[in-house]
Coordinates of C-alpha atoms and ligand atoms in Angstrom, one line a residue:
M1 CA 0.0 0.0 0.0
A2 CA 2.8 2.4 0.9
E3 CA 3.9 2.8 -2.8
R4 CA 0.5 4.3 -3.7
P5 CA 0.0 8.1 -3.5
V6 CA -1.7 9.5 -0.4
L7 CA -5.2 10.6 -0.9
L8 CA -6.3 11.8 2.5
S9 CA -4.3 13.0 5.5
L10 CA -5.3 13.9 9.0
R11 CA -2.9 16.1 10.8
G12 CA -3.1 16.7 14.6
L13 CA -6.8 16.4 14.7
H14 CA -8.5 17.4 18.0
K15 CA -12.2 17.6 18.7
S16 CA -13.8 18.7 22.0
F17 CA -17.5 18.8 22.7
D18 CA -17.9 21.2 25.6
T19 CA -15.5 19.8 28.2
Q20 CA -15.2 16.4 26.6
E21 CA -12.3 15.5 24.4
A22 CA -13.6 13.2 21.6
L23 CA -10.4 13.2 19.4
N24 CA -7.0 13.5 21.0
G25 CA -4.6 14.2 18.2
L26 CA -5.1 12.0 15.2
D27 CA -2.5 11.6 12.5
L28 CA -3.2 9.4 9.5
D29 CA -2.4 9.0 5.8
V30 CA -4.9 7.0 3.7
Y31 CA -3.7 5.8 0.3
Q32 CA -5.5 6.0 -3.0
G33 CA -7.6 2.9 -3.5
E34 CA -7.2 1.7 0.1
F35 CA -9.8 0.1 2.2
L36 CA -9.2 1.4 5.7
T37 CA -11.3 0.5 8.7
L38 CA -11.8 2.4 11.9
L39 CA -12.3 0.0 14.7
G40 CA -12.6 0.5 18.4
P41 CA -14.9 0.5 21.4
S42 CA -18.1 2.5 21.5
G43 CA -17.4 6.2 22.1
C44 CA -13.7 6.1 21.0
G45 CA -14.3 8.7 18.2
K46 CA -14.9 6.8 15.0
T47 CA -18.0 8.6 13.8
T48 CA -16.6 12.0 14.9
T49 CA -13.5 11.3 12.7
L50 CA -15.7 10.4 9.8
R51 CA -17.9 13.4 10.2
I52 CA -14.9 15.7 10.2
I53 CA -13.6 14.1 7.0
A54 CA -17.0 14.6 5.5
G55 CA -17.1 18.2 6.6
L56 CA -20.2 17.7 8.8
E57 CA -18.2 18.6 11.8
Q58 CA -15.3 21.1 12.4
P59 CA -12.3 20.0 14.3
T60 CA -11.2 22.1 17.3
S61 CA -7.7 22.0 15.9
G62 CA -5.8 20.2 13.2
R63 CA -6.2 19.8 9.5
V64 CA -7.8 17.5 6.9
L65 CA -5.9 17.3 3.5
L66 CA -7.3 15.7 0.3
D67 CA -4.7 15.3 -2.4
G68 CA -2.5 17.6 -0.4
Q69 CA -5.1 20.4 -0.4
D70 CA -6.3 21.7 3.0
I71 CA -10.1 21.1 2.9
T72 CA -10.7 21.6 6.7
A73 CA -12.9 24.6 6.1
L74 CA -14.5 23.4 2.9
A75 CA -18.3 22.8 2.8
P76 CA -19.3 19.1 2.6
E77 CA -20.8 19.3 -0.9
K78 CA -17.6 20.9 -2.2
R79 CA -15.5 17.8 -1.1
A80 CA -15.0 14.8 -3.4
V81 CA -16.2 12.8 -0.5
N82 CA -19.5 10.9 0.0
T83 CA -21.0 9.1 3.0
V84 CA -23.1 6.0 3.5
F85 CA -24.7 5.7 6.9
Q86 CA -26.2 2.6 8.6
N87 CA -29.8 3.7 8.0
Y88 CA -29.3 5.7 4.9
A89 CA -32.6 7.4 4.2
L90 CA -33.7 6.8 0.7
F91 CA -36.4 9.2 -0.6
P92 CA -39.5 7.1 0.1
H93 CA -41.6 8.7 -2.7
M94 CA -38.9 8.2 -5.4
N95 CA -38.4 4.9 -7.2
V96 CA -34.9 3.2 -7.2
A97 CA -33.8 4.9 -10.4
R98 CA -34.7 8.4 -9.2
N99 CA -33.1 7.8 -5.9
V100 CA -29.8 6.7 -7.6
A101 CA -30.0 9.6 -10.1
Y102 CA -30.6 12.2 -7.4
G103 CA -27.0 13.5 -7.1
L104 CA -26.5 13.9 -10.8
R105 CA -29.9 15.6 -11.3
M106 CA -29.0 18.1 -8.6
R107 CA -25.8 18.8 -10.6
G108 CA -27.8 19.4 -13.7
A109 CA -26.3 16.6 -15.7
P110 CA -27.9 15.8 -19.1
K111 CA -30.7 13.2 -19.1
S112 CA -28.9 10.8 -21.4
E113 CA -25.8 10.8 -19.1
I114 CA -28.0 10.3 -16.0
S115 CA -29.8 7.4 -17.5
A116 CA -26.6 5.7 -18.6
R117 CA -24.9 6.2 -15.2
V118 CA -28.0 4.9 -13.3
D119 CA -27.9 1.7 -15.4
E120 CA -24.2 1.4 -14.7
M121 CA -24.6 1.8 -11.0
L122 CA -27.6 -0.6 -10.7
E123 CA -25.6 -3.2 -12.6
L124 CA -22.7 -2.6 -10.2
V125 CA -24.9 -3.2 -7.1
Q126 CA -26.7 -6.1 -8.9
L127 CA -30.1 -4.4 -9.0
T128 CA -30.7 -4.2 -12.7
G129 CA -34.4 -4.5 -13.3
Y130 CA -35.4 -2.9 -10.0
E131 CA -35.5 0.7 -11.4
K132 CA -39.2 1.2 -10.9
R133 CA -39.5 -0.4 -7.4
M134 CA -40.2 2.0 -4.5
P135 CA -37.9 1.8 -1.4
G136 CA -40.7 0.3 0.6
Q137 CA -40.8 -2.7 -1.8
L138 CA -37.1 -3.6 -1.2
S139 CA -35.4 -5.7 1.4
G140 CA -32.9 -4.1 3.9
G141 CA -29.9 -5.4 1.8
Q142 CA -31.4 -4.1 -1.4
R143 CA -32.1 -0.7 0.2
Q144 CA -28.5 -0.5 1.3
R145 CA -27.3 -1.4 -2.2
V146 CA -29.4 1.5 -3.6
A147 CA -27.9 3.8 -1.0
I148 CA -24.4 2.7 -2.1
A149 CA -25.3 3.2 -5.8
R150 CA -26.6 6.6 -4.9
S151 CA -23.3 7.5 -3.3
L152 CA -21.1 6.1 -6.0
I153 CA -22.9 7.8 -8.9
L154 CA -21.1 11.0 -8.2
S155 CA -17.7 9.2 -8.5
P156 CA -16.4 10.4 -5.2
R157 CA -12.6 10.1 -4.6
L158 CA -13.4 8.9 -1.1
L159 CA -16.4 7.0 0.3
L160 CA -17.0 7.1 4.0
L161 CA -19.1 4.2 5.3
D162 CA -20.5 4.3 8.9
E163 CA -21.6 0.8 9.7
P164 CA -23.3 0.4 6.4
L165 CA -24.2 -3.3 7.0
G166 CA -25.0 -2.8 10.7
A167 CA -28.8 -3.2 10.2
L168 CA -28.5 -6.4 8.2
D169 CA -28.8 -10.0 9.5
L170 CA -25.7 -12.1 9.6
Q171 CA -26.1 -14.0 6.4
L172 CA -26.9 -11.0 4.3
R173 CA -24.1 -9.1 6.0
R174 CA -21.5 -11.7 5.0
Q175 CA -22.8 -11.6 1.4
M176 CA -22.8 -7.8 1.2
Q177 CA -19.3 -7.7 2.6
Q178 CA -18.0 -9.6 -0.4
E179 CA -20.0 -7.5 -2.7
L180 CA -18.8 -4.2 -1.2
K181 CA -15.2 -5.4 -1.4
R182 CA -15.7 -6.4 -5.0
M183 CA -17.1 -3.0 -5.9
Q184 CA -14.4 -1.1 -4.1
Q185 CA -11.7 -3.0 -5.9
K186 CA -13.4 -2.7 -9.3
L187 CA -13.9 1.1 -8.9
G188 CA -10.6 1.7 -7.1
I189 CA -12.4 4.2 -4.8
T190 CA -10.8 4.7 -1.4
F191 CA -13.1 3.5 1.4
I192 CA -13.0 4.6 5.0
Y193 CA -15.2 2.2 6.9
I194 CA -16.6 1.9 10.4
T195 CA -17.7 -1.4 11.8
H196 CA -18.1 -3.0 15.2
D197 CA -17.7 -6.4 13.6
Q198 CA -14.1 -7.6 14.0
E199 CA -14.5 -10.4 11.4
E200 CA -15.8 -7.8 8.9
A201 CA -12.8 -5.5 9.6
M202 CA -10.4 -8.4 9.3
S203 CA -11.8 -9.8 6.0
M204 CA -12.4 -6.5 4.2
S205 CA -9.7 -4.1 5.1
D206 CA -6.2 -3.4 3.7
R207 CA -5.5 -1.7 7.0
I208 CA -7.3 -1.3 10.3
A209 CA -6.9 1.8 12.4
L210 CA -7.6 0.7 16.0
M211 CA -8.9 3.6 18.1
R212 CA -9.2 4.1 21.8
L213 CA -10.1 7.3 23.8
G214 CA -9.8 9.5 20.7
R215 CA -6.4 8.2 19.6
F216 CA -5.0 5.6 17.2
V217 CA -3.5 2.8 19.2
Q218 CA -2.2 0.9 16.1
I219 CA -2.6 1.2 12.4
D220 CA -1.7 -2.0 10.6
A221 CA -2.7 -4.6 8.1
P222 CA -5.3 -7.0 9.7
R223 CA -2.7 -9.8 9.9
D224 CA -0.1 -7.6 11.6
L225 CA -2.7 -6.3 14.1
Y226 CA -3.6 -9.9 15.0
E227 CA -0.1 -11.4 14.9
R228 CA 1.9 -8.4 16.2
P229 CA -0.3 -6.3 18.5
Q230 CA 1.7 -3.5 20.1
T231 CA -0.2 -3.2 23.3
A232 CA -2.4 -5.3 25.7
F233 CA -5.5 -3.3 24.5
A234 CA -4.8 -4.1 20.8
A235 CA -4.2 -7.7 21.7
S236 CA -7.4 -8.1 23.7
F237 CA -9.7 -6.1 21.5
I238 CA -9.3 -8.5 18.6
G239 CA -9.7 -12.2 19.0
E240 CA -9.5 -14.3 22.1
T241 CA -6.1 -13.9 23.8
N242 CA -4.1 -14.7 26.9
L243 CA -2.1 -12.0 28.5
I244 CA 0.4 -13.7 30.7
S245 CA 2.0 -11.6 33.4
G246 CA 5.7 -12.1 33.9
R247 CA 9.0 -10.3 34.5
A248 CA 11.9 -9.8 32.1
E249 CA 14.8 -11.8 33.5
A250 CA 17.5 -11.3 30.9
V251 CA 17.6 -9.5 27.6
K252 CA 20.1 -10.4 25.0
E253 CA 20.4 -10.7 21.2
G254 CA 16.7 -10.2 20.4
E255 CA 15.6 -12.6 23.1
V256 CA 14.2 -12.0 26.6
L257 CA 13.7 -14.7 29.3
L258 CA 10.3 -14.1 30.9
Q259 CA 9.7 -15.4 34.4
V260 CA 6.2 -16.7 34.8
A261 CA 5.0 -18.8 37.8
G262 CA 8.5 -20.3 38.2
F263 CA 9.0 -21.1 34.5
S264 CA 11.6 -19.3 32.4
L265 CA 10.2 -18.7 28.9
P266 CA 12.3 -17.5 25.9
C267 CA 10.4 -14.7 24.1
V268 CA 11.2 -12.5 21.1
S269 CA 12.3 -9.2 22.6
R270 CA 11.1 -5.8 21.6
D271 CA 13.4 -2.7 21.6
W272 CA 11.6 -1.0 24.6
I273 CA 12.1 -3.9 27.0
V274 CA 14.5 -3.5 30.0
P275 CA 15.6 -6.2 32.4
G276 CA 13.4 -6.5 35.5
E277 CA 10.4 -4.9 33.8
A278 CA 6.9 -6.3 34.4
L279 CA 5.6 -7.5 31.0
L280 CA 2.6 -9.1 29.4
L281 CA 3.0 -11.9 26.9
C282 CA 0.1 -12.3 24.4
V283 CA -0.6 -15.8 23.3
R284 CA -3.8 -16.4 21.2
A285 CA -6.1 -19.0 22.7
E286 CA -5.9 -21.1 19.5
R287 CA -2.1 -21.0 19.6
L288 CA -1.9 -22.4 23.1
H289 CA -1.6 -26.2 23.0
L290 CA -2.3 -28.7 25.7
S291 CA -0.6 -31.9 26.5
H292 CA -0.9 -34.4 29.4
E293 CA 2.7 -35.5 28.9
P294 CA 5.7 -33.1 29.3
V295 CA 6.6 -31.8 25.8
P296 CA 10.1 -30.7 24.8
A297 CA 9.0 -27.2 24.0
P298 CA 11.0 -24.2 25.2
C299 CA 7.8 -22.2 25.8
R300 CA 6.0 -24.4 28.3
V301 CA 4.2 -24.0 31.6
A302 CA 2.3 -26.5 33.7
G303 CA -1.0 -26.0 35.5
E304 CA -4.2 -27.6 36.5
I305 CA -7.4 -27.8 34.4
V306 CA -10.1 -25.7 35.9
E307 CA -12.9 -26.4 33.4
S308 CA -13.5 -27.2 29.8
H309 CA -16.3 -26.2 27.5
Y310 CA -17.3 -28.3 24.5
A311 CA -18.7 -26.3 21.5
G312 CA -19.0 -28.7 18.6
G313 CA -15.8 -28.8 16.5
E314 CA -13.8 -27.0 19.1
R315 CA -13.4 -26.7 22.9
T316 CA -12.1 -24.1 25.3
T317 CA -10.1 -25.4 28.2
V318 CA -9.2 -23.2 31.2
V319 CA -5.9 -23.9 33.0
R320 CA -4.7 -22.3 36.3
L321 CA -1.0 -21.8 36.7
P322 CA 0.7 -22.2 40.2
D323 CA 0.7 -18.4 40.6
G324 CA -3.1 -18.2 40.1
Q325 CA -3.0 -16.9 36.5
V326 CA -5.6 -18.4 34.3
L327 CA -5.0 -19.3 30.6
R328 CA -7.5 -20.3 28.0
A329 CA -6.7 -22.7 25.2
R330 CA -9.0 -23.3 22.2
H331 CA -8.5 -26.6 20.4
T332 CA -10.2 -29.0 18.1
T333 CA -12.1 -31.9 19.6
E334 CA -11.0 -34.4 16.9
G335 CA -9.6 -37.5 18.5
E336 CA -9.2 -35.9 21.9
S337 CA -9.5 -37.4 25.3
E338 CA -11.8 -35.2 27.4
P339 CA -9.8 -32.8 29.6
L340 CA -10.7 -33.6 33.2
P341 CA -10.9 -30.7 35.7
G342 CA -8.3 -31.1 38.4
S343 CA -5.8 -32.9 36.2
R344 CA -2.3 -31.6 35.5
V345 CA -1.6 -30.3 32.1
Y346 CA 1.2 -28.7 30.1
C347 CA 0.5 -25.6 28.0
W348 CA 3.0 -24.9 25.3
W349 CA 3.3 -22.6 22.3
H350 CA 5.7 -21.8 19.5
P351 CA 8.1 -19.0 20.6
D352 CA 6.9 -16.9 17.6
S353 CA 3.3 -17.2 18.7
G354 CA 4.1 -15.2 21.9
V355 CA 4.2 -11.5 21.6
L356 CA 5.4 -9.2 24.4
V357 CA 3.1 -6.2 24.7
R358 CA 2.9 -3.0 26.7
D359 CA 0.3 -2.9 29.5
D360 CA -2.0 -0.1 28.6
R361 CA -5.1 -1.5 30.1
E362 CA -5.5 1.1 32.8
E363 CA -4.8 4.1 30.5
T364 CA -7.2 7.0 30.7
P365 CA -7.4 10.1 28.4
Ligands
ATP401 P1 -20.0 4.3 18.5 O1 -19.2 3.1 18.2 O2 -20.8 4.1 19.8 O3 -20.8 4.8 17.4 P2 -17.9 6.2 18.1 O4 -16.5 5.6 18.3 O5 -18.4 6.5 16.8 O6 -18.9 5.4 19.0 P3 -18.3 9.1 18.5 O7 -19.7 9.0 18.1 O8 -17.3 9.6 17.5 O9 -17.8 7.6 18.9 O10 -18.1 9.8 19.9 C1 -16.9 10.1 20.5 C2 -17.2 10.8 21.8 O11 -17.7 12.1 21.6 C3 -18.2 10.1 22.7 O12 -17.8 10.2 24.0 C4 -19.5 10.9 22.4 O13 -20.3 10.9 23.5 C5 -18.9 12.3 22.2 N1 -19.8 13.1 21.2 C6 -20.0 12.7 19.9 N2 -20.8 13.7 19.3 C7 -21.1 14.6 20.3 C8 -21.9 15.8 20.3 N3 -22.6 16.2 19.2 N4 -22.0 16.4 21.5 C9 -21.4 16.0 22.6 N5 -20.6 14.9 22.6 C10 -20.5 14.2 21.5

């Protein structure tokens, strides 16, 4: 992505509502043709960021640049930016074709051009033949596709989507995810997308900007965010993870020995780690393996099974370490002998599956 030109930049963006700080200094470059998702807990500032980019809200300080031009003070309709909301209100008294045509009609485009573009857009969202239907005669997914066609007809450089699939049921949502991604790639339009659905963010985005308390915590490709979280918050927000508390014993040549409940575990070091420091080791639940026999793995701890939950093809087993820490392992049930509460078990993982992270769990604005 980095070789593409930058389309949108946020520089030192702050936003306060009365005494409340909603955005706390955002810096971001979004590349042309990129699919970037804003992800984070409720109230972290995702919608406010999108509204500022759209021009519907003014930042308290900072700048928004589109193609290097400062558009911070530009009216929304003068920006080559369009927005699709979760409950995008179609005009109920206009049929599908007129809804889609609306933006071009307002611009005074010639009738022949409008008609050709409406056909093109309806084909893109796979609603050819629905021109005469009224919004009330469409399903939720079809309405949302009309809303998307209506936003795309003006060929925006940038499309902002605030939970566009949030109102759809799971099956339709999964189908629309694929369709949206296909459209985005076909048109090469830059998308900035908000979702609460981690799986949606993971499967659709080129990069995810993880937000918390009005700041970006980490901006990375989905895989890097999952495999190499920078902080405990990033590790625990996505997927099911263990955060194992330990202390750095010795740091040398890219490796640190972590002391955990009497075990000494070799971990890949990070440049900010100093000996003696209290650390958290992130190991995903599906990367934590269990064995009743001692295994010759360097990253191995032993504990007692507390409980185990069967859930069809997989199972989650909870293990307590001698120092009271609790770990969760997710594993397939194929050919397993049922883990018995109270029995001793070894938990092990590949050294590359453990990532040392900063503890930012108690951070406040
Ligand atoms: P959600 O996921 O729940 O939609 P969000 O991440 O989109 O949340 P925002 O809607 O951007 O969060 O809100 C960020 C913060 O700013 C919140 O604490 C919210 O209460 C506050 N806020 C947003 N809009 C206003 C407003 N118009 N007046 C006062 N406070 C606001």
